[in-house]
PDB file of C-alpha atoms and ligand atoms in Angstrom:
ATOM      1  CA  MET A   1       6.729   8.612   6.026  1.00 97.00           C
ATOM      2  CA  ILE A   2       6.886   5.839   3.430  1.00 98.00           C
ATOM      3  CA  ILE A   3       8.603   2.558   4.292  1.00 98.00           C
ATOM      4  CA  ALA A   4       9.164   0.272   1.286  1.00 98.00           C
ATOM      5  CA  ILE A   5       9.908  -3.420   1.815  1.00 98.00           C
ATOM      6  CA  ASP A   6      10.746  -5.513  -1.242  1.00 98.00           C
ATOM      7  CA  GLY A   7      12.114  -8.984  -1.877  1.00 97.00           C
ATOM      8  CA  PRO A   8      11.264 -12.417  -3.253  1.00 96.00           C
ATOM      9  CA  ALA A   9       8.444 -14.665  -2.025  1.00 93.00           C
ATOM     10  CA  GLY A  10       9.168 -16.332   1.293  1.00 92.00           C
ATOM     11  CA  ALA A  11      11.752 -13.795   2.470  1.00 96.00           C
ATOM     12  CA  GLY A  12       9.456 -12.754   5.318  1.00 93.00           C
ATOM     13  CA  LYS A  13       8.124  -9.510   3.842  1.00 96.00           C
ATOM     14  CA  SER A  14       4.439  -9.913   4.701  1.00 95.00           C
ATOM     15  CA  THR A  15       4.921 -10.914   8.314  1.00 95.00           C
ATOM     16  CA  ILE A  16       7.503  -8.210   8.905  1.00 97.00           C
ATOM     17  CA  ALA A  17       5.719  -5.423   6.994  1.00 97.00           C
ATOM     18  CA  ARG A  18       2.471  -6.161   8.788  1.00 96.00           C
ATOM     19  CA  MET A  19       4.067  -6.096  12.231  1.00 95.00           C
ATOM     20  CA  ILE A  20       6.078  -2.948  11.574  1.00 97.00           C
ATOM     21  CA  ALA A  21       2.912  -1.204  10.314  1.00 96.00           C
ATOM     22  CA  LYS A  22       1.003  -2.298  13.427  1.00 94.00           C
ATOM     23  CA  LYS A  23       3.771  -1.212  15.798  1.00 94.00           C
ATOM     24  CA  MET A  24       4.100   2.190  14.138  1.00 95.00           C
ATOM     25  CA  ARG A  25       0.354   2.629  13.470  1.00 94.00           C
ATOM     26  CA  PHE A  26       1.069   3.038   9.757  1.00 96.00           C
ATOM     27  CA  THR A  27      -1.207   1.942   6.910  1.00 96.00           C
ATOM     28  CA  TYR A  28      -0.132  -1.430   5.521  1.00 96.00           C
ATOM     29  CA  ILE A  29      -0.258  -1.854   1.739  1.00 97.00           C
ATOM     30  CA  ASP A  30       0.348  -5.381   0.469  1.00 98.00           C
ATOM     31  CA  THR A  31       0.919  -4.771  -3.248  1.00 98.00           C
ATOM     32  CA  GLY A  32       1.209  -8.515  -3.963  1.00 98.00           C
ATOM     33  CA  ALA A  33      -2.343  -8.947  -2.623  1.00 98.00           C
ATOM     34  CA  MET A  34      -3.468  -6.367  -5.184  1.00 98.00           C
ATOM     35  CA  TYR A  35      -1.908  -8.303  -8.102  1.00 98.00           C
ATOM     36  CA  ARG A  36      -3.443 -11.464  -6.653  1.00 98.00           C
ATOM     37  CA  ALA A  37      -6.900  -9.841  -6.473  1.00 98.00           C
ATOM     38  CA  LEU A  38      -6.622  -8.818 -10.124  1.00 98.00           C
ATOM     39  CA  THR A  39      -5.588 -12.372 -11.045  1.00 98.00           C
ATOM     40  CA  LEU A  40      -8.664 -13.729  -9.261  1.00 98.00           C
ATOM     41  CA  LYS A  41     -10.852 -11.258 -11.106  1.00 98.00           C
ATOM     42  CA  VAL A  42      -9.338 -12.274 -14.458  1.00 98.00           C
ATOM     43  CA  LEU A  43      -9.760 -16.010 -13.775  1.00 97.00           C
ATOM     44  CA  ASP A  44     -13.311 -15.680 -12.439  1.00 97.00           C
ATOM     45  CA  ALA A  45     -14.331 -13.573 -15.418  1.00 96.00           C
ATOM     46  CA  GLY A  46     -12.991 -16.283 -17.734  1.00 97.00           C
ATOM     47  CA  ILE A  47     -10.659 -13.807 -19.469  1.00 97.00           C
ATOM     48  CA  ASP A  48      -8.074 -15.464 -21.722  1.00 93.00           C
ATOM     49  CA  PRO A  49      -4.679 -14.803 -20.028  1.00 89.00           C
ATOM     50  CA  LYS A  50      -3.242 -13.972 -23.455  1.00 91.00           C
ATOM     51  CA  LYS A  51      -5.719 -11.125 -24.012  1.00 95.00           C
ATOM     52  CA  THR A  52      -3.656  -8.438 -22.340  1.00 97.00           C
ATOM     53  CA  SER A  53      -5.957  -5.583 -23.374  1.00 97.00           C
ATOM     54  CA  ARG A  54      -8.882  -7.237 -21.581  1.00 98.00           C
ATOM     55  CA  ILE A  55      -6.735  -7.784 -18.501  1.00 98.00           C
ATOM     56  CA  ILE A  56      -5.632  -4.154 -18.486  1.00 98.00           C
ATOM     57  CA  ARG A  57      -9.283  -3.116 -18.776  1.00 98.00           C
ATOM     58  CA  ALA A  58     -10.126  -5.348 -15.798  1.00 97.00           C
ATOM     59  CA  ALA A  59      -7.301  -3.657 -13.859  1.00 98.00           C
ATOM     60  CA  ARG A  60      -8.715  -0.201 -14.678  1.00 97.00           C
ATOM     61  CA  ASP A  61     -12.159  -1.222 -13.431  1.00 96.00           C
ATOM     62  CA  ILE A  62     -10.971  -2.940 -10.291  1.00 96.00           C
ATOM     63  CA  ASP A  63     -12.100  -1.911  -6.833  1.00 96.00           C
ATOM     64  CA  ILE A  64      -9.641  -3.142  -4.194  1.00 97.00           C
ATOM     65  CA  GLU A  65      -9.781  -2.312  -0.519  1.00 96.00           C
ATOM     66  CA  LEU A  66      -7.152  -3.383   2.012  1.00 96.00           C
ATOM     67  CA  VAL A  67      -8.352  -3.435   5.611  1.00 95.00           C
ATOM     68  CA  SER A  68      -5.841  -4.074   8.396  1.00 91.00           C
ATOM     69  CA  LEU A  69      -7.443  -6.079  11.198  1.00 90.00           C
ATOM     70  CA  ASN A  70      -6.721  -5.669  14.901  1.00 85.00           C
ATOM     71  CA  SER A  71      -5.556  -9.284  14.930  1.00 84.00           C
ATOM     72  CA  GLY A  72      -2.698  -8.237  12.651  1.00 81.00           C
ATOM     73  CA  GLY A  73      -4.293  -9.879   9.604  1.00 87.00           C
ATOM     74  CA  LEU A  74      -5.297  -8.207   6.376  1.00 94.00           C
ATOM     75  CA  LYS A  75      -8.762  -8.256   4.818  1.00 97.00           C
ATOM     76  CA  VAL A  76      -8.747  -7.897   1.035  1.00 98.00           C
ATOM     77  CA  LEU A  77     -11.989  -6.751  -0.583  1.00 98.00           C
ATOM     78  CA  LEU A  78     -12.382  -7.178  -4.335  1.00 98.00           C
ATOM     79  CA  ASP A  79     -15.378  -5.310  -5.719  1.00 94.00           C
ATOM     80  CA  GLY A  80     -16.769  -5.361  -2.174  1.00 96.00           C
ATOM     81  CA  LYS A  81     -16.306  -9.102  -1.622  1.00 97.00           C
ATOM     82  CA  ASN A  82     -13.916 -10.586   0.944  1.00 98.00           C
ATOM     83  CA  VAL A  83     -11.304 -12.506  -1.077  1.00 98.00           C
ATOM     84  CA  SER A  84      -8.576 -12.723   1.582  1.00 96.00           C
ATOM     85  CA  ARG A  85      -8.443 -16.523   1.403  1.00 93.00           C
ATOM     86  CA  ALA A  86      -9.269 -16.988  -2.266  1.00 96.00           C
ATOM     87  CA  ILE A  87      -6.275 -14.919  -3.423  1.00 97.00           C
ATOM     88  CA  ARG A  88      -3.841 -17.261  -1.616  1.00 92.00           C
ATOM     89  CA  HIS A  89      -5.054 -20.349  -3.466  1.00 90.00           C
ATOM     90  CA  PRO A  90      -2.388 -22.164  -5.559  1.00 88.00           C
ATOM     91  CA  ARG A  91      -4.344 -21.475  -8.793  1.00 93.00           C
ATOM     92  CA  ILE A  92      -3.818 -17.741  -8.176  1.00 95.00           C
ATOM     93  CA  THR A  93      -0.201 -18.146  -7.069  1.00 92.00           C
ATOM     94  CA  LYS A  94       0.568 -20.073 -10.246  1.00 92.00           C
ATOM     95  CA  MET A  95      -0.768 -17.347 -12.488  1.00 95.00           C
ATOM     96  CA  VAL A  96      -0.120 -14.051 -10.695  1.00 96.00           C
ATOM     97  CA  SER A  97       3.402 -13.406 -12.003  1.00 96.00           C
ATOM     98  CA  ASP A  98       2.218 -13.652 -15.601  1.00 96.00           C
ATOM     99  CA  ILE A  99      -0.503 -11.095 -14.931  1.00 97.00           C
ATOM    100  CA  ALA A 100       1.866  -8.816 -12.978  1.00 97.00           C
ATOM    101  CA  LYS A 101       4.421  -8.671 -15.793  1.00 96.00           C
ATOM    102  CA  ILE A 102       2.011  -6.927 -18.190  1.00 97.00           C
ATOM    103  CA  LYS A 103       3.158  -3.328 -18.644  1.00 97.00           C
ATOM    104  CA  GLY A 104      -0.325  -1.783 -18.754  1.00 98.00           C
ATOM    105  CA  VAL A 105      -1.349  -3.693 -15.650  1.00 98.00           C
ATOM    106  CA  ARG A 106       1.625  -2.326 -13.722  1.00 98.00           C
ATOM    107  CA  THR A 107       0.899   1.249 -14.821  1.00 98.00           C
ATOM    108  CA  VAL A 108      -2.622   0.990 -13.429  1.00 98.00           C
ATOM    109  CA  MET A 109      -1.635  -0.803 -10.222  1.00 98.00           C
ATOM    110  CA  VAL A 110       1.267   1.519  -9.415  1.00 98.00           C
ATOM    111  CA  GLU A 111      -1.078   4.499  -9.794  1.00 98.00           C
ATOM    112  CA  LEU A 112      -3.578   2.805  -7.466  1.00 97.00           C
ATOM    113  CA  GLN A 113      -0.848   2.039  -4.907  1.00 98.00           C
ATOM    114  CA  ARG A 114       0.297   5.660  -4.908  1.00 98.00           C
ATOM    115  CA  ARG A 115      -3.301   6.801  -4.486  1.00 97.00           C
ATOM    116  CA  LEU A 116      -3.859   4.463  -1.529  1.00 96.00           C
ATOM    117  CA  ALA A 117      -0.724   5.830   0.151  1.00 96.00           C
ATOM    118  CA  ARG A 118      -1.283   9.513  -0.605  1.00 94.00           C
ATOM    119  CA  GLY A 119      -0.964  11.729   2.460  1.00 95.00           C
ATOM    120  CA  LYS A 120      -0.503   8.788   4.816  1.00 96.00           C
ATOM    121  CA  ASN A 121       2.254   7.113   6.767  1.00 97.00           C
ATOM    122  CA  CYS A 122       2.572   3.740   5.067  1.00 97.00           C
ATOM    123  CA  VAL A 123       4.443   0.478   4.949  1.00 98.00           C
ATOM    124  CA  LEU A 124       4.343  -0.879   1.392  1.00 98.00           C
ATOM    125  CA  GLU A 125       5.438  -4.380   0.584  1.00 98.00           C
ATOM    126  CA  GLY A 126       6.138  -6.006  -2.780  1.00 98.00           C
ATOM    127  CA  ARG A 127       8.703  -6.294  -5.541  1.00 97.00           C
ATOM    128  CA  ASP A 128       9.046  -2.722  -6.816  1.00 97.00           C
ATOM    129  CA  THR A 129       7.780  -0.482  -4.004  1.00 98.00           C
ATOM    130  CA  GLY A 130      11.231   1.031  -3.393  1.00 98.00           C
ATOM    131  CA  THR A 131      12.348   1.124  -7.029  1.00 97.00           C
ATOM    132  CA  VAL A 132       9.228   2.228  -8.917  1.00 98.00           C
ATOM    133  CA  VAL A 133       6.202   2.965  -6.722  1.00 98.00           C
ATOM    134  CA  PHE A 134       8.049   5.167  -4.219  1.00 98.00           C
ATOM    135  CA  PRO A 135      11.645   5.666  -5.380  1.00 98.00           C
ATOM    136  CA  LYS A 136      11.905   8.494  -2.841  1.00 97.00           C
ATOM    137  CA  ALA A 137      10.619   6.438   0.114  1.00 98.00           C
ATOM    138  CA  GLU A 138      12.295   7.574   3.334  1.00 97.00           C
ATOM    139  CA  LYS A 139      13.175   4.008   4.331  1.00 98.00           C
ATOM    140  CA  LYS A 140      13.807   1.099   1.987  1.00 98.00           C
ATOM    141  CA  PHE A 141      14.537  -2.511   2.774  1.00 98.00           C
ATOM    142  CA  PHE A 142      15.267  -5.554   0.659  1.00 98.00           C
ATOM    143  CA  LEU A 143      14.510  -8.777   2.517  1.00 98.00           C
ATOM    144  CA  ASP A 144      16.039 -11.967   1.204  1.00 98.00           C
ATOM    145  CA  ALA A 145      16.613 -15.572   2.281  1.00 98.00           C
ATOM    146  CA  ASP A 146      18.191 -18.712   0.838  1.00 98.00           C
ATOM    147  CA  PHE A 147      15.981 -20.542  -1.646  1.00 97.00           C
ATOM    148  CA  ALA A 148      15.657 -23.679   0.536  1.00 97.00           C
ATOM    149  CA  GLU A 149      14.610 -21.605   3.539  1.00 97.00           C
ATOM    150  CA  ARG A 150      12.014 -19.717   1.496  1.00 97.00           C
ATOM    151  CA  VAL A 151      10.552 -23.029   0.289  1.00 97.00           C
ATOM    152  CA  LYS A 152      10.448 -24.321   3.860  1.00 96.00           C
ATOM    153  CA  ARG A 153       8.569 -21.244   5.088  1.00 95.00           C
ATOM    154  CA  ARG A 154       6.006 -21.288   2.278  1.00 93.00           C
ATOM    155  CA  HIS A 155       5.445 -25.019   2.683  1.00 93.00           C
ATOM    156  CA  LYS A 156       4.860 -24.561   6.417  1.00 93.00           C
ATOM    157  CA  GLU A 157       2.315 -21.817   5.692  1.00 88.00           C
ATOM    158  CA  PHE A 158       0.395 -24.176   3.392  1.00 86.00           C
ATOM    159  CA  ARG A 159       0.484 -27.030   5.881  1.00 87.00           C
ATOM    160  CA  GLU A 160      -1.130 -24.766   8.470  1.00 87.00           C
ATOM    161  CA  LYS A 161      -4.130 -24.033   6.211  1.00 82.00           C
ATOM    162  CA  PRO A 162      -6.891 -26.603   6.665  1.00 80.00           C
ATOM    163  CA  ASP A 163      -7.677 -27.102   2.967  1.00 78.00           C
ATOM    164  CA  MET A 164      -4.067 -27.090   1.731  1.00 76.00           C
ATOM    165  CA  THR A 165      -2.324 -29.604   3.952  1.00 80.00           C
ATOM    166  CA  GLN A 166      -1.504 -31.887   1.010  1.00 85.00           C
ATOM    167  CA  VAL A 167       0.550 -29.322  -0.913  1.00 86.00           C
ATOM    168  CA  LYS A 168       3.961 -30.903  -1.565  1.00 92.00           C
ATOM    169  CA  ALA A 169       7.336 -29.254  -0.908  1.00 93.00           C
ATOM    170  CA  ASP A 170       8.390 -30.033  -4.494  1.00 95.00           C
ATOM    171  CA  ASP A 171       5.392 -28.141  -5.863  1.00 93.00           C
ATOM    172  CA  VAL A 172       6.113 -25.180  -3.598  1.00 93.00           C
ATOM    173  CA  ALA A 173       9.737 -25.178  -4.798  1.00 96.00           C
ATOM    174  CA  ALA A 174       8.715 -25.346  -8.457  1.00 95.00           C
ATOM    175  CA  ASP A 175       6.279 -22.478  -7.986  1.00 93.00           C
ATOM    176  CA  LEU A 176       8.828 -20.303  -6.166  1.00 95.00           C
ATOM    177  CA  ARG A 177      11.494 -20.955  -8.800  1.00 96.00           C
ATOM    178  CA  ASN A 178       9.060 -20.100 -11.571  1.00 95.00           C
ATOM    179  CA  ARG A 179       7.906 -16.885  -9.876  1.00 93.00           C
ATOM    180  CA  ASP A 180      11.475 -15.843  -8.967  1.00 95.00           C
ATOM    181  CA  THR A 181      12.391 -16.170 -12.646  1.00 96.00           C
ATOM    182  CA  ILE A 182       9.389 -14.282 -14.025  1.00 95.00           C
ATOM    183  CA  ASP A 183       9.478 -11.571 -11.326  1.00 95.00           C
ATOM    184  CA  SER A 184      13.187 -10.850 -11.697  1.00 95.00           C
ATOM    185  CA  THR A 185      13.558 -11.104 -15.468  1.00 96.00           C
ATOM    186  CA  ARG A 186      10.451  -9.243 -16.658  1.00 96.00           C
ATOM    187  CA  LYS A 187      11.000  -6.094 -18.714  1.00 95.00           C
ATOM    188  CA  VAL A 188       8.932  -3.760 -16.547  1.00 95.00           C
ATOM    189  CA  ALA A 189       9.887  -3.137 -12.915  1.00 94.00           C
ATOM    190  CA  PRO A 190      11.735  -6.417 -12.290  1.00 96.00           C
ATOM    191  CA  LEU A 191      12.443  -7.476  -8.740  1.00 95.00           C
ATOM    192  CA  LYS A 192      15.729  -5.880  -7.795  1.00 93.00           C
ATOM    193  CA  ARG A 193      17.252  -4.220  -4.835  1.00 96.00           C
ATOM    194  CA  ALA A 194      17.131  -0.421  -4.934  1.00 96.00           C
ATOM    195  CA  GLU A 195      20.649   0.953  -4.594  1.00 96.00           C
ATOM    196  CA  ASP A 196      19.698   2.748  -1.402  1.00 97.00           C
ATOM    197  CA  ALA A 197      17.764  -0.176   0.137  1.00 98.00           C
ATOM    198  CA  ILE A 198      19.085  -1.872   3.236  1.00 98.00           C
ATOM    199  CA  TYR A 199      19.680  -5.548   2.472  1.00 98.00           C
ATOM    200  CA  VAL A 200      18.624  -8.013   5.171  1.00 98.00           C
ATOM    201  CA  ASP A 201      19.275 -11.730   4.795  1.00 98.00           C
ATOM    202  CA  THR A 202      16.620 -13.311   7.027  1.00 97.00           C
ATOM    203  CA  THR A 203      17.704 -16.953   6.469  1.00 97.00           C
ATOM    204  CA  HIS A 204      18.962 -17.464   9.998  1.00 97.00           C
ATOM    205  CA  MET A 205      17.026 -14.688  11.735  1.00 97.00           C
ATOM    206  CA  THR A 206      13.924 -14.930  13.917  1.00 96.00           C
ATOM    207  CA  ILE A 207      10.993 -12.650  13.110  1.00 96.00           C
ATOM    208  CA  VAL A 208      11.651 -10.609  16.258  1.00 96.00           C
ATOM    209  CA  ARG A 209      15.275 -10.065  15.235  1.00 97.00           C
ATOM    210  CA  VAL A 210      14.306  -8.917  11.741  1.00 98.00           C
ATOM    211  CA  ILE A 211      11.734  -6.500  13.165  1.00 98.00           C
ATOM    212  CA  ASN A 212      14.219  -5.079  15.647  1.00 97.00           C
ATOM    213  CA  GLU A 213      16.800  -4.672  12.896  1.00 97.00           C
ATOM    214  CA  LEU A 214      14.340  -2.753  10.697  1.00 98.00           C
ATOM    215  CA  LEU A 215      13.079  -0.616  13.589  1.00 97.00           C
ATOM    216  CA  ARG A 216      16.669   0.284  14.452  1.00 97.00           C
ATOM    217  CA  HIS A 217      17.127   1.668  10.930  1.00 97.00           C
ATOM    218  CA  ILE A 218      13.716   3.343  10.865  1.00 97.00           C
ATOM    219  CA  ASN A 219      14.195   5.114  14.200  1.00 94.00           C
ATOM    220  CA  GLY A 220      17.921   5.681  13.801  1.00 84.00           C
TER     221      GLY A 220
HETATM  222  O1   DC B 301       4.099 -11.088  -2.519  1.00 67.87           O
HETATM  223  P1   DC B 301       3.176 -12.068  -3.221  1.00 67.87           P
HETATM  224  O2   DC B 301       3.712 -13.454  -3.284  1.00 67.87           O
HETATM  225  O3   DC B 301       1.782 -12.032  -2.678  1.00 67.87           O
HETATM  226  O4   DC B 301       3.096 -11.499  -4.713  1.00 67.87           O
HETATM  227  C1   DC B 301       2.419 -12.183  -5.717  1.00 67.87           C
HETATM  228  C2   DC B 301       2.999 -11.857  -7.071  1.00 67.87           C
HETATM  229  O5   DC B 301       2.650 -10.524  -7.445  1.00 67.87           O
HETATM  230  C3   DC B 301       4.502 -11.946  -7.213  1.00 67.87           C
HETATM  231  O6   DC B 301       4.931 -13.234  -7.603  1.00 67.87           O
HETATM  232  C4   DC B 301       4.826 -10.930  -8.269  1.00 67.87           C
HETATM  233  C5   DC B 301       3.694  -9.945  -8.186  1.00 67.87           C
HETATM  234  N1   DC B 301       4.071  -8.667  -7.561  1.00 67.87           N
HETATM  235  C6   DC B 301       4.644  -7.728  -8.370  1.00 67.87           C
HETATM  236  O7   DC B 301       4.897  -7.990  -9.540  1.00 67.87           O
HETATM  237  N2   DC B 301       4.942  -6.495  -7.863  1.00 67.87           N
HETATM  238  C7   DC B 301       4.712  -6.206  -6.590  1.00 67.87           C
HETATM  239  N3   DC B 301       5.007  -4.979  -6.117  1.00 67.87           N
HETATM  240  C8   DC B 301       4.138  -7.172  -5.728  1.00 67.87           C
HETATM  241  C9   DC B 301       3.849  -8.422  -6.252  1.00 67.87           C
END
């Protein structure tokens, strides 16, 4: 079974997708982490972000491994190296949407995502997992939340990380607005709700309530 969970940043996708995967013993595929890993590779290799052909080549050569930990966390290996923390750094967050909007990059990454999921029960999470990666997924969800609430959640996440406590709410808001715009207006696979996806507004919901709501649909 394929469960696809899409939505904008801060809607609760990662937390929810991870917990549903753990509960159901499904493989968890964080597609955003994959675009982030590619962005890290591009930046570390000093590739000019305007040189799309070089970026696409980097995507073709990439070796990404996603390892779900017993703790519920996710270990991301890029070319064998643990980059789980590095890919969450603001320098990556700032740049990832511009890398992810490149058509050739998406072709390569979508193929990789399908390969990772082949023959398995999976929970995939991202922006286009229910529209493009697995349009025939058995269960599709679109998680959303008010902009202010999404900013609040992301800001809280930063404040809890030892080296990012000084990140300001205004900067988080500017980043989210920028990514929302790029992710939903790009030509290839823009963020949008699949017609057959169940829409869940998580603004006023606890994590437990969202999980129960999704499980009700999955098991129903
Ligand atoms: O979910 P996230 O914040 O880690 O995702 C980082 C970026 O990657 C997001 O701003 C857009 C891009 N992305 C994408 O284009 N398609 C996906 N399926 C997942 C993420």
